[in-house]
PDB file of C-alpha atoms in Angstrom:
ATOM      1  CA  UNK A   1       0.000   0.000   0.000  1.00 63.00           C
ATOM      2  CA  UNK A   2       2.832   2.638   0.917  1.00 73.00           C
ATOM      3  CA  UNK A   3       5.120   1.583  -1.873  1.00 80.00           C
ATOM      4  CA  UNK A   4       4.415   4.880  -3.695  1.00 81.00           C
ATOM      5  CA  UNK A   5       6.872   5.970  -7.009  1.00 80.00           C
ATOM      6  CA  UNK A   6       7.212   7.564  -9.980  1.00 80.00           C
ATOM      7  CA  UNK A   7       4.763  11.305  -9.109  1.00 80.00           C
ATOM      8  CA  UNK A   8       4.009  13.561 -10.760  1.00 79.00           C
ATOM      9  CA  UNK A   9       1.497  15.856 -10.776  1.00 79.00           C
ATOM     10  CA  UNK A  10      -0.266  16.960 -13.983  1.00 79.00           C
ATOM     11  CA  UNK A  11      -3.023  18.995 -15.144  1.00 80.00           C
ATOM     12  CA  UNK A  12      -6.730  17.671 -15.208  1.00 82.00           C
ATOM     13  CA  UNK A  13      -8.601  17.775 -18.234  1.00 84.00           C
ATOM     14  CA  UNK A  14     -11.028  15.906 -18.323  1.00 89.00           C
ATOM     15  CA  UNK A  15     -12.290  13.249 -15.318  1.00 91.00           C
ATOM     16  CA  UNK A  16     -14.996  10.430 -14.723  1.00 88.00           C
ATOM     17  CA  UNK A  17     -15.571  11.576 -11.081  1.00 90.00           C
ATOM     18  CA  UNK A  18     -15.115  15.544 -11.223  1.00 93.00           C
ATOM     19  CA  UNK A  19     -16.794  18.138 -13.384  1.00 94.00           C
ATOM     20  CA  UNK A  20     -15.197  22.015 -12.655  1.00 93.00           C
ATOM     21  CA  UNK A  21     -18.389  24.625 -13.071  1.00 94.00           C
ATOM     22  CA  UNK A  22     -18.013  28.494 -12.021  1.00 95.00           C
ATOM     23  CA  UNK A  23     -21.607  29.933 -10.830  1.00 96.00           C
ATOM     24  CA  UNK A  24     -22.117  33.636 -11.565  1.00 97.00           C
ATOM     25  CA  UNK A  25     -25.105  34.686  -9.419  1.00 96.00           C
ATOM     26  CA  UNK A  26     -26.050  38.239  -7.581  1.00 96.00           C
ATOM     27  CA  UNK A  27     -26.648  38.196  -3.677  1.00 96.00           C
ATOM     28  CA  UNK A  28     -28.385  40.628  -1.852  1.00 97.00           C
ATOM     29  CA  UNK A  29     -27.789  43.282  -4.853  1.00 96.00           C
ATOM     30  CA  UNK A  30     -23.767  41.888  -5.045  1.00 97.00           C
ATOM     31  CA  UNK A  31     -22.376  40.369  -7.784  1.00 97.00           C
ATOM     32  CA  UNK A  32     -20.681  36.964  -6.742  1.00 96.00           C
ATOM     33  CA  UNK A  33     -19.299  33.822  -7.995  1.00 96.00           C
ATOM     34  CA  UNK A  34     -17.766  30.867  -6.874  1.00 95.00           C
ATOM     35  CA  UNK A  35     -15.914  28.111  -8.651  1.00 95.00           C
ATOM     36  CA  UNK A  36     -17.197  24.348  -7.655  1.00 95.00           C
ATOM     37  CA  UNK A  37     -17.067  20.833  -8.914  1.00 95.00           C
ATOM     38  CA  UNK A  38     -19.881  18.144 -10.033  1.00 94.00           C
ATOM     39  CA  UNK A  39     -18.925  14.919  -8.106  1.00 95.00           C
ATOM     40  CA  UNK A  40     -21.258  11.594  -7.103  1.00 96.00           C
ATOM     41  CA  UNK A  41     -23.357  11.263  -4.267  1.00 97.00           C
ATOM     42  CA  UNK A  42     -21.978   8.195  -2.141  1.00 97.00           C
ATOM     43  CA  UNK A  43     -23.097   6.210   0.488  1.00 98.00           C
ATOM     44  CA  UNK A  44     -21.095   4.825   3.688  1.00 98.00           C
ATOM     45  CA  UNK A  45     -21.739   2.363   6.791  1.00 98.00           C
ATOM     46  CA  UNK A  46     -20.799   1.875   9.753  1.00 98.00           C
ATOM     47  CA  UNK A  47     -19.529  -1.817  10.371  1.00 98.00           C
ATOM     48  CA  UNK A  48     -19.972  -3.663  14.012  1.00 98.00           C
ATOM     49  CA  UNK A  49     -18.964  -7.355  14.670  1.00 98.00           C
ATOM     50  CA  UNK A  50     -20.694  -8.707  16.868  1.00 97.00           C
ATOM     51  CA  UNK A  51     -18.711 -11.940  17.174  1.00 96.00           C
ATOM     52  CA  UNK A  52     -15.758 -10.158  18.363  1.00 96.00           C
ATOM     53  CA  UNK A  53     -17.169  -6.468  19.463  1.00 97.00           C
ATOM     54  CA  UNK A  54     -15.260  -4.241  17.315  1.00 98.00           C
ATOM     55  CA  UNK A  55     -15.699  -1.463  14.396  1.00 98.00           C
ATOM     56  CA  UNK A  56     -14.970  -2.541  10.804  1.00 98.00           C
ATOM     57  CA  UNK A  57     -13.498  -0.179   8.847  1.00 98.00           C
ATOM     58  CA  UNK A  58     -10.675   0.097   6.024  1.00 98.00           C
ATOM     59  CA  UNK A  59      -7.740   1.744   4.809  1.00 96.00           C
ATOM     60  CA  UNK A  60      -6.353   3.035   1.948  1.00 96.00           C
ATOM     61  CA  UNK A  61      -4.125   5.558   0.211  1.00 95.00           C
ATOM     62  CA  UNK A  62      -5.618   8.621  -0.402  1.00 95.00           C
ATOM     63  CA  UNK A  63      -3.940  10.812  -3.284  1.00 92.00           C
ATOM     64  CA  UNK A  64      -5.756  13.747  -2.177  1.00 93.00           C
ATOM     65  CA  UNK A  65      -4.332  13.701   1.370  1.00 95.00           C
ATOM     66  CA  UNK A  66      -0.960  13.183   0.517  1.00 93.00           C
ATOM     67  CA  UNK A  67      -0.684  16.165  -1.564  1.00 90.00           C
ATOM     68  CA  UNK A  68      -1.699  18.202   0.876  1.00 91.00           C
ATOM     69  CA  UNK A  69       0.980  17.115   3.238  1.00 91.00           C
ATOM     70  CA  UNK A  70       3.503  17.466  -0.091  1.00 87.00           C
ATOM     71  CA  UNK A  71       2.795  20.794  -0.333  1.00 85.00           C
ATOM     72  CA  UNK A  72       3.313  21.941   3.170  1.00 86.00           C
ATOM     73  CA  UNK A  73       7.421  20.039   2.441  1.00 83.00           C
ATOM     74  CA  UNK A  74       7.272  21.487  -1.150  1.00 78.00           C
ATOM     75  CA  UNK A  75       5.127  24.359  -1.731  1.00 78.00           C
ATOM     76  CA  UNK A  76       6.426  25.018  -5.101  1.00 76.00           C
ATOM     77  CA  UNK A  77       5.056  22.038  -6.495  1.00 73.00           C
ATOM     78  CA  UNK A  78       1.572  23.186  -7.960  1.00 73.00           C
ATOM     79  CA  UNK A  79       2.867  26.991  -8.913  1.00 71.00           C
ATOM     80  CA  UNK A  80       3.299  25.491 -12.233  1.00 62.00           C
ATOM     81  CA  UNK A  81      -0.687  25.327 -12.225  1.00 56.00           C
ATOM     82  CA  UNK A  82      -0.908  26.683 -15.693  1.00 57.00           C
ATOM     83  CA  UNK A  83       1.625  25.108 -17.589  1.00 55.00           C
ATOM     84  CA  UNK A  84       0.711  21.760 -19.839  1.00 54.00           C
ATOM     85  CA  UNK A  85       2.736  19.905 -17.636  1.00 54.00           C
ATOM     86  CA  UNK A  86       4.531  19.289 -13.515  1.00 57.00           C
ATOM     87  CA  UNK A  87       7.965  18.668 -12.718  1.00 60.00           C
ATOM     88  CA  UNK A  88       8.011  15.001 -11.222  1.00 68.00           C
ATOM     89  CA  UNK A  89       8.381  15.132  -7.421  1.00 72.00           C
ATOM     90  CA  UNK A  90      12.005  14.504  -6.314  1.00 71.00           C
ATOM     91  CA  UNK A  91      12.300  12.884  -3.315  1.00 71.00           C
ATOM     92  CA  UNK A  92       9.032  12.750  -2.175  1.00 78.00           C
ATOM     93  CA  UNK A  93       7.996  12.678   1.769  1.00 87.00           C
ATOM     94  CA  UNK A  94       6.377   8.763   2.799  1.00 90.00           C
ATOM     95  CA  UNK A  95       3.652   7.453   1.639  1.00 91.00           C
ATOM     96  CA  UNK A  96       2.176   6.667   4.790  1.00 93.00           C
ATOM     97  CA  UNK A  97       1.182  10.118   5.430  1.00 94.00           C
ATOM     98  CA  UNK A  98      -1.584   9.624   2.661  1.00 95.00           C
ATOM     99  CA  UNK A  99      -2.947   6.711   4.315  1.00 96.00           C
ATOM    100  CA  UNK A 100      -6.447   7.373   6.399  1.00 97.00           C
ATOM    101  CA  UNK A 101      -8.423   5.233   8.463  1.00 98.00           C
ATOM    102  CA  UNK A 102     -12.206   5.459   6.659  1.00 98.00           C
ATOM    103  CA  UNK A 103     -15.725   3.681   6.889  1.00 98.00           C
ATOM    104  CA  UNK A 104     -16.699   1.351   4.299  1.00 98.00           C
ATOM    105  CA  UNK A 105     -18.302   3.842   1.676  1.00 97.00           C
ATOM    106  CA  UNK A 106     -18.758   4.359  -2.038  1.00 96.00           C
ATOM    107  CA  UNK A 107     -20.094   6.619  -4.801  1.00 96.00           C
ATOM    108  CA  UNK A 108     -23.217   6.570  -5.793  1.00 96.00           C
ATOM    109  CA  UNK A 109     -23.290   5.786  -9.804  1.00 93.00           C
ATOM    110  CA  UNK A 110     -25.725   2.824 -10.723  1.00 93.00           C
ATOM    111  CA  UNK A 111     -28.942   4.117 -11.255  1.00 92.00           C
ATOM    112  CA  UNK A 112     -30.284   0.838 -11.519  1.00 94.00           C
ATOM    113  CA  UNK A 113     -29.523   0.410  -7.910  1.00 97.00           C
ATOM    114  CA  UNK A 114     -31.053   1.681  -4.566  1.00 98.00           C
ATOM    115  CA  UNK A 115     -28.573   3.118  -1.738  1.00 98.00           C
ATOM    116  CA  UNK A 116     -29.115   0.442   0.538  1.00 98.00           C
ATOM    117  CA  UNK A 117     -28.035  -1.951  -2.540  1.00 98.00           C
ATOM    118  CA  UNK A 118     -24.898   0.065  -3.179  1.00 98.00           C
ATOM    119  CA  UNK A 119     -24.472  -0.111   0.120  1.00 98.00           C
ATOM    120  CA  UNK A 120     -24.552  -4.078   0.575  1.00 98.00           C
ATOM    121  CA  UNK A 121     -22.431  -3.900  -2.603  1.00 97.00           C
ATOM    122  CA  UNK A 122     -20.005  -2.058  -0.887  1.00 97.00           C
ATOM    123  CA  UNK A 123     -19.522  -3.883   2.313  1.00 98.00           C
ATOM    124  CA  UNK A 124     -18.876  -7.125   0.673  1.00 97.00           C
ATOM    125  CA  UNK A 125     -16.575  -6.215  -1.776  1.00 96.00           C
ATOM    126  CA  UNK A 126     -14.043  -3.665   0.651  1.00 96.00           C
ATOM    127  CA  UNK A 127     -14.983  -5.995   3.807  1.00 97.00           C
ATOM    128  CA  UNK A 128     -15.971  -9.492   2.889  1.00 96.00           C
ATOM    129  CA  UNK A 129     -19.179  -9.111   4.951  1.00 98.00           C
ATOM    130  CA  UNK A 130     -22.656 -10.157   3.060  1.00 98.00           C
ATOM    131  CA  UNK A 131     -25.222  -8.752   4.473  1.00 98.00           C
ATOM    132  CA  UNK A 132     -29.193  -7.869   2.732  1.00 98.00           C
ATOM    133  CA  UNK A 133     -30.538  -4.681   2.887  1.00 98.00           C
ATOM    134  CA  UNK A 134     -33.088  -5.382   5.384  1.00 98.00           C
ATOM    135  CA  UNK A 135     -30.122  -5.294   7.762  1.00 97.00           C
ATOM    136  CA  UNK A 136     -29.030  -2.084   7.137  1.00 98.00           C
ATOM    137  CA  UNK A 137     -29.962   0.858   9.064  1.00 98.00           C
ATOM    138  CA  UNK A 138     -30.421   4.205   7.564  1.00 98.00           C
ATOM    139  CA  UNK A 139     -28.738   6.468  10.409  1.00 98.00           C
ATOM    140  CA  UNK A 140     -28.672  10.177   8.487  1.00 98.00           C
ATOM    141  CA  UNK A 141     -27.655  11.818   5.372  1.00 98.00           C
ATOM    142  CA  UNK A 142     -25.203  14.921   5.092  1.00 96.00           C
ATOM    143  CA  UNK A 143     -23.451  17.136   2.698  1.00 95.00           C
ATOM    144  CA  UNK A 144     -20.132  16.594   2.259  1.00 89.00           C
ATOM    145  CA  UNK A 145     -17.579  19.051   1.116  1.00 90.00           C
ATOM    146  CA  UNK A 146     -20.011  21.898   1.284  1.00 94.00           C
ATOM    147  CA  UNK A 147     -17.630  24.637  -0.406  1.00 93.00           C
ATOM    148  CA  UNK A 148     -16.051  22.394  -3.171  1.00 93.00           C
ATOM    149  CA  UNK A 149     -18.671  19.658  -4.383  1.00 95.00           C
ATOM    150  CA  UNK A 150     -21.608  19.770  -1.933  1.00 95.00           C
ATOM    151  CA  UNK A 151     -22.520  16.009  -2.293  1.00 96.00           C
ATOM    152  CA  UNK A 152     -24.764  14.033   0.003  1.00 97.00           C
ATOM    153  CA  UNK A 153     -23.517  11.383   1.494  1.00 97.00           C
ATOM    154  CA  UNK A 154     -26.099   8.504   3.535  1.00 98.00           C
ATOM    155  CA  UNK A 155     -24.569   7.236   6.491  1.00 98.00           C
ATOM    156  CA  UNK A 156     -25.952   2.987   7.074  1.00 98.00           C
ATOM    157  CA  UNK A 157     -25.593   0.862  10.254  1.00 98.00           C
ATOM    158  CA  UNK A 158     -25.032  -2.803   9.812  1.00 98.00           C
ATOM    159  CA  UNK A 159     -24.328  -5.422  12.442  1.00 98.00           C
ATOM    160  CA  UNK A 160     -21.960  -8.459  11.369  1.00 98.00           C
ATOM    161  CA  UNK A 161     -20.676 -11.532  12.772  1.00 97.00           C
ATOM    162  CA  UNK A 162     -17.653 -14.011  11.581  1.00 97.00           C
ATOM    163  CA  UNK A 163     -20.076 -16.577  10.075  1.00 97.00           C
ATOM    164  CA  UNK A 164     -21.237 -13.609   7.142  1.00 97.00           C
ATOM    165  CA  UNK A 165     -17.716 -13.201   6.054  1.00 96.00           C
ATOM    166  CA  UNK A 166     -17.374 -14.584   2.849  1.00 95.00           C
ATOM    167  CA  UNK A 167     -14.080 -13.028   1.809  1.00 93.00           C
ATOM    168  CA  UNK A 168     -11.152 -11.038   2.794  1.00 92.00           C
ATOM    169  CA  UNK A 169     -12.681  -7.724   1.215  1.00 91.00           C
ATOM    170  CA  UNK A 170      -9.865  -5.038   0.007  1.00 88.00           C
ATOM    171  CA  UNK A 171     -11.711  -3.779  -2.768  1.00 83.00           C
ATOM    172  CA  UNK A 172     -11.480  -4.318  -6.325  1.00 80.00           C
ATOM    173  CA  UNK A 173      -8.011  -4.504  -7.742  1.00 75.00           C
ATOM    174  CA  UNK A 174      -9.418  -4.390 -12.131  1.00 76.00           C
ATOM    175  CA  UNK A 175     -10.773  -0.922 -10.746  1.00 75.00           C
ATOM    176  CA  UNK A 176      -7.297   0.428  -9.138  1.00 73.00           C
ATOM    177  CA  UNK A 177      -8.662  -0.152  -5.317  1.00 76.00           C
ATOM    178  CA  UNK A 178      -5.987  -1.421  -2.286  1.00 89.00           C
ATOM    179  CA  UNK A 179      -7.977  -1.496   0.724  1.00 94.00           C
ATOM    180  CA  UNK A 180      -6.865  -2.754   3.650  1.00 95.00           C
ATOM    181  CA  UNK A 181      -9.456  -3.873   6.195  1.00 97.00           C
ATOM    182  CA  UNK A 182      -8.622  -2.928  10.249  1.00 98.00           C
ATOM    183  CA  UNK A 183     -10.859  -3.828  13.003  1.00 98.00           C
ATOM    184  CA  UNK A 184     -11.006  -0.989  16.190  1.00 98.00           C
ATOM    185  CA  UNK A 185     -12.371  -2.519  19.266  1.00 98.00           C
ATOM    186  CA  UNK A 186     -15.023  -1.115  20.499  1.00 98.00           C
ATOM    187  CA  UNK A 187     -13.283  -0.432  24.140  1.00 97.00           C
ATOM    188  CA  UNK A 188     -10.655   1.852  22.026  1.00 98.00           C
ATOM    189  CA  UNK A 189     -13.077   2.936  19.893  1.00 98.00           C
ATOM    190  CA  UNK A 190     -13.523   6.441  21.558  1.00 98.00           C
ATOM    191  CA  UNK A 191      -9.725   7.076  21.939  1.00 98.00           C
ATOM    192  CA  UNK A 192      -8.992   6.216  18.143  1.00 98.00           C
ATOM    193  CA  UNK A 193     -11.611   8.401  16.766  1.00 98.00           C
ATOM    194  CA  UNK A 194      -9.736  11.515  18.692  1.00 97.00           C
ATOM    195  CA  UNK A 195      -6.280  10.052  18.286  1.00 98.00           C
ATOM    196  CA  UNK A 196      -4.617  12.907  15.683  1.00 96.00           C
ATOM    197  CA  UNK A 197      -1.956  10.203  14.918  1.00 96.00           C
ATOM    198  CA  UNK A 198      -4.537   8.100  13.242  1.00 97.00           C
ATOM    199  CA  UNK A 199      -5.605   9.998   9.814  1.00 96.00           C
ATOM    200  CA  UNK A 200      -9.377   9.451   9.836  1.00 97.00           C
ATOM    201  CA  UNK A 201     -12.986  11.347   7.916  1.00 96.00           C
ATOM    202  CA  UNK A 202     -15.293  13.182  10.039  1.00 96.00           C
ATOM    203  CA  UNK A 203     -17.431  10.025   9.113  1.00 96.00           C
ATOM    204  CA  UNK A 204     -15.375   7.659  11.767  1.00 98.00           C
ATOM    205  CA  UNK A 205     -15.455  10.370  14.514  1.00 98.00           C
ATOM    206  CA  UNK A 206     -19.474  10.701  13.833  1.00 98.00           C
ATOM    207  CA  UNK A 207     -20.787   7.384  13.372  1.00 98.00           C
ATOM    208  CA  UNK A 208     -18.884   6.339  16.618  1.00 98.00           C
ATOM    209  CA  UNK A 209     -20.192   8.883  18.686  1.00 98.00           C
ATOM    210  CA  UNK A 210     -23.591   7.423  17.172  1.00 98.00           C
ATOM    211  CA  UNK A 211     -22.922   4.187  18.009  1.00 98.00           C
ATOM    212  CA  UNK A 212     -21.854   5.020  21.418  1.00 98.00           C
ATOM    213  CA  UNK A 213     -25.295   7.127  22.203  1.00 98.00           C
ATOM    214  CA  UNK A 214     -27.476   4.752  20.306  1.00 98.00           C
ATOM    215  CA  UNK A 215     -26.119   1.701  20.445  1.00 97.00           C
ATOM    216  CA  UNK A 216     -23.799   0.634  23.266  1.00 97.00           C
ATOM    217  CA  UNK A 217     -26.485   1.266  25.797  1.00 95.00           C
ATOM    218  CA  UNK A 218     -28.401  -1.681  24.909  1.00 92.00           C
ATOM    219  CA  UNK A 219     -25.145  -3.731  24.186  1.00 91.00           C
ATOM    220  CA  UNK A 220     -25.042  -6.974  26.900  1.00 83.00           C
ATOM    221  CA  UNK A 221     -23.504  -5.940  30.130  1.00 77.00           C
ATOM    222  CA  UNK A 222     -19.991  -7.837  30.720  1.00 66.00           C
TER     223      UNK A 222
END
């Protein structure tokens, strides 16, 4: 997963996942606009095993992320913006600092499909897990990325146990995905959603605090 080479950065022309719009519009007699990009919907769920009490979740590489933390060690490398093409990145800082800690999740781009089956979908191909969609839980939905994209997300539940998993999970190579999947117990739960050394979304920190007020107060008593 963190045997990153050859980078290099290069303009964006055209994309299956991101469409760049500007909006002109006038606001309370002002004349505004703001620059903002078409992106899927997607969906994401919050794994629990019950067999062994602990959070499934996975993780992965995350391009996006690691160019961030590039450009704080090498701010020159997007000043070339405008040119046809980037300098490849000498030396570049560890990939590990592009790796984040996520919930199972996925965009939403079969129409043919409902959420709840993308969803399903999802979980068994990043976790192993099979589960139908009458065992999902529909906790909320959100906007994500409010100033750039302004999808909606739609945060599921699902309870698991070992005897549903069918296969390792990890994604699907043929479509460029290396997932690893990482189990948090649910005792450490609290203190690795707030632990800044573990890279995580707002979706982890959320859907644990959910679980936590929602669901751990009906959980067995030890």
């Amino acid at each position: 997963m963190e045997a990153i080479e050859e980078l290099a950065v290069q303009p964006c022309t055209s994309s299956l996942y991101l469409r760049p719009f500007r909006l002109s519009y006038r606001q309370n007699g002002t004349k505004k606009f703001w620059d903002f990009m078409r992106t899927h919907d997607s969906v994401s769920i919050l794994i629990f095993n019950t067999s062994r009490q602990c959070f499934v979740v996975v993780k992965q590489f995350r391009p996006a992320v690691y160019m961030c933390e590039v450009e704080r060690d090498h701010p020159q490398v997007f000043q070339n913006q405008n040119k046809e093409s980037f300098a490849s990145l000498e030396n570049p800082i560890p990939a590990v600092v592009g790796v984040t800690y996520e919930l199972c999740a996925g965009i939403v781009d079969k129409p043919g499909l409902s959420l709840e089956e993308i969803a399903c979908e999802e979980v068994l191909e990043e976790c192993g897990y099979r589960v139908s969609t009458a065992e999902l839980r529909r906790i909320t939905s959100y906007r994500s990325g409010v100033g750039l994209t302004g999808s909606r997300q739609t945060l599921f539940y699902a309870e698991v146990n070992d005897q549903m998993r069918t296969s390792g999970g990890g994604g699907q190579p043929e479509e460029g995905e290396l997932i690893e999947v990482v189990e948090i117990p649910l005792e450490e739960s609290m203190k690795f959603a707030y632990d800044e050394t573990f890279p995580k979304t707002m979706g982890v920190i959320f859907s644990f605090m959910w679980f936590h007020n929602n669901i751990a107060p009906k959980l067995p008593k030890k």
